[in-house]
């Protein structure tokens, strides 16, 4: 396994973790399925933005 593959896998895992946490939090608040999925996607986008800022 190369360094770049390891970094990509780690990044994808962190984004998925963010997505799942936000989804579960939204469901616990009583959000609908669609709202929970949207919250998860927003969290993933936020994680991507943070990663891009940190890399620049």
Backbone as CSV, one residue per row, in Angstrom:
resi,resn,N_x,N_y,N_z,CA_x,CA_y,CA_z,C_x,C_y,C_z
1,UNK,0.845,-1.173,0.000,0.000,0.000,0.000,0.889,1.235,0.000
2,UNK,0.610,2.117,-0.951,1.381,3.339,-1.050,0.879,4.407,-0.104
3,UNK,1.696,5.404,0.027,1.364,6.507,0.928,0.114,7.241,0.449
4,UNK,0.011,7.479,-0.854,-1.136,8.231,-1.360,-2.435,7.448,-1.210
5,UNK,-2.383,6.146,-1.414,-3.585,5.327,-1.225,-3.982,5.342,0.250
6,UNK,-3.019,5.260,1.134,-3.297,5.303,2.568,-3.951,6.635,2.940
7,UNK,-3.407,7.744,2.394,-3.964,9.055,2.695,-5.388,9.186,2.156
8,UNK,-5.630,8.698,0.950,-6.963,8.767,0.358,-7.956,7.939,1.168
9,UNK,-7.550,6.728,1.562,-8.418,5.872,2.372,-8.731,6.512,3.720
10,UNK,-7.751,7.129,4.318,-7.941,7.781,5.613,-8.899,8.969,5.477
11,UNK,-8.737,9.737,4.418,-9.612,10.883,4.170,-11.049,10.427,3.950
12,UNK,-11.232,9.388,3.148,-12.569,8.863,2.890,-13.205,8.330,4.166
13,UNK,-12.409,7.701,5.003,-12.931,7.174,6.268,-13.385,8.306,7.180
14,UNK,-12.627,9.383,7.232,-13.003,10.527,8.066,-14.275,11.188,7.548
15,UNK,-14.405,11.302,6.229,-15.601,11.899,5.664,-16.821,11.029,5.943
16,UNK,-16.670,9.730,5.820,-17.780,8.822,6.114,-18.147,8.883,7.596
17,UNK,-17.156,8.975,8.445,-17.417,9.092,9.889,-18.198,10.371,10.192
18,UNK,-17.820,11.477,9.556,-18.538,12.737,9.742,-19.975,12.612,9.257
19,UNK,-20.135,11.962,8.111,-21.468,11.795,7.531,-22.362,10.974,8.454
20,UNK,-21.826,9.886,8.982,-22.604,8.999,9.856,-22.963,9.694,11.168
21,UNK,-22.009,10.404,11.748,-22.276,11.102,13.012,-23.376,12.144,12.838
22,UNK,-23.305,12.915,11.761,-24.311,13.946,11.522,-25.672,13.310,11.262
23,UNK,-25.698,12.210,10.533,-26.947,11.503,10.257,-27.583,11.011,11.557
24,UNK,-26.777,10.364,12.386,-27.294,9.836,13.653,-27.775,10.955,14.571
25,UNK,-27.063,12.057,14.585,-27.461,13.187,15.414,-28.793,13.756,14.933
26,UNK,-28.965,13.855,13.622,-30.212,14.379,13.068,-31.376,13.444,13.365
27,UNK,-31.156,12.146,13.262,-32.214,11.177,13.561,-32.592,11.259,15.036
28,UNK,-31.596,11.429,15.888,-31.868,11.529,17.324,-32.686,12.785,17.646
29,UNK,-32.500,13.848,16.858,-33.268,15.078,17.039,-34.696,14.933,16.540
30,UNK,-34.948,13.883,15.773,-36.292,13.661,15.259,-36.467,14.114,13.826
31,UNK,-35.383,14.255,13.079,-35.458,14.681,11.688,-35.945,13.522,10.812
32,UNK,-36.504,13.870,9.667,-36.947,12.844,8.729,-35.725,12.204,8.057
33,UNK,-35.967,11.146,7.317,-34.879,10.431,6.630,-34.153,11.369,5.662
34,UNK,-34.914,12.122,4.882,-34.308,13.034,3.896,-33.500,14.135,4.585
35,UNK,-34.031,14.679,5.660,-33.311,15.732,6.389,-32.034,15.182,7.004
36,UNK,-32.085,13.948,7.507,-30.904,13.332,8.104,-29.831,13.085,7.053
37,UNK,-30.242,12.629,5.867,-29.272,12.416,4.789,-28.641,13.737,4.355
38,UNK,-29.468,14.779,4.285,-28.953,16.104,3.916,-27.952,16.602,4.956
39,UNK,-28.241,16.356,6.223,-27.311,16.760,7.286,-25.988,16.015,7.139
40,UNK,-26.058,14.753,6.787,-24.841,13.974,6.576,-24.024,14.499,5.420
41,UNK,-24.687,14.859,4.335,-23.979,15.407,3.182,-23.355,16.763,3.502
42,UNK,-24.073,17.582,4.264,-23.497,18.873,4.659,-22.244,18.667,5.506
43,UNK,-22.274,17.684,6.379,-21.106,17.405,7.219,-19.929,16.937,6.368
44,UNK,-20.202,16.104,5.365,-19.128,15.631,4.488,-18.528,16.792,3.703
45,UNK,-19.372,17.688,3.197,-18.867,18.858,2.466,-18.035,19.752,3.377
46,UNK,-18.506,19.919,4.611,-17.768,20.735,5.579,-16.399,20.114,5.840
47,UNK,-16.330,18.794,5.990,-15.056,18.085,6.211,-14.129,18.283,5.017
48,UNK,-14.692,18.222,3.789,-13.889,18.422,2.580,-13.316,19.835,2.535
49,UNK,-14.158,20.830,2.862,-13.688,22.226,2.875,-12.560,22.407,3.876
50,UNK,-12.716,21.848,5.048,-11.683,21.969,6.088,-10.383,21.333,5.616
51,UNK,-10.486,20.163,4.968,-9.289,19.481,4.485,-8.582,20.333,3.431
52,UNK,-9.351,20.919,2.519,-8.747,21.738,1.458,-8.056,22.969,2.034
53,UNK,-8.669,23.597,3.025,-8.063,24.775,3.638,-6.778,24.391,4.341
54,UNK,-6.777,23.267,5.037,-5.590,22.840,5.759,-4.449,22.471,4.819
55,UNK,-4.776,22.012,3.604,-3.737,21.605,2.669,-3.137,22.796,1.925
56,UNK,-3.818,23.935,1.922,-3.303,25.086,1.167,-2.432,25.978,2.036
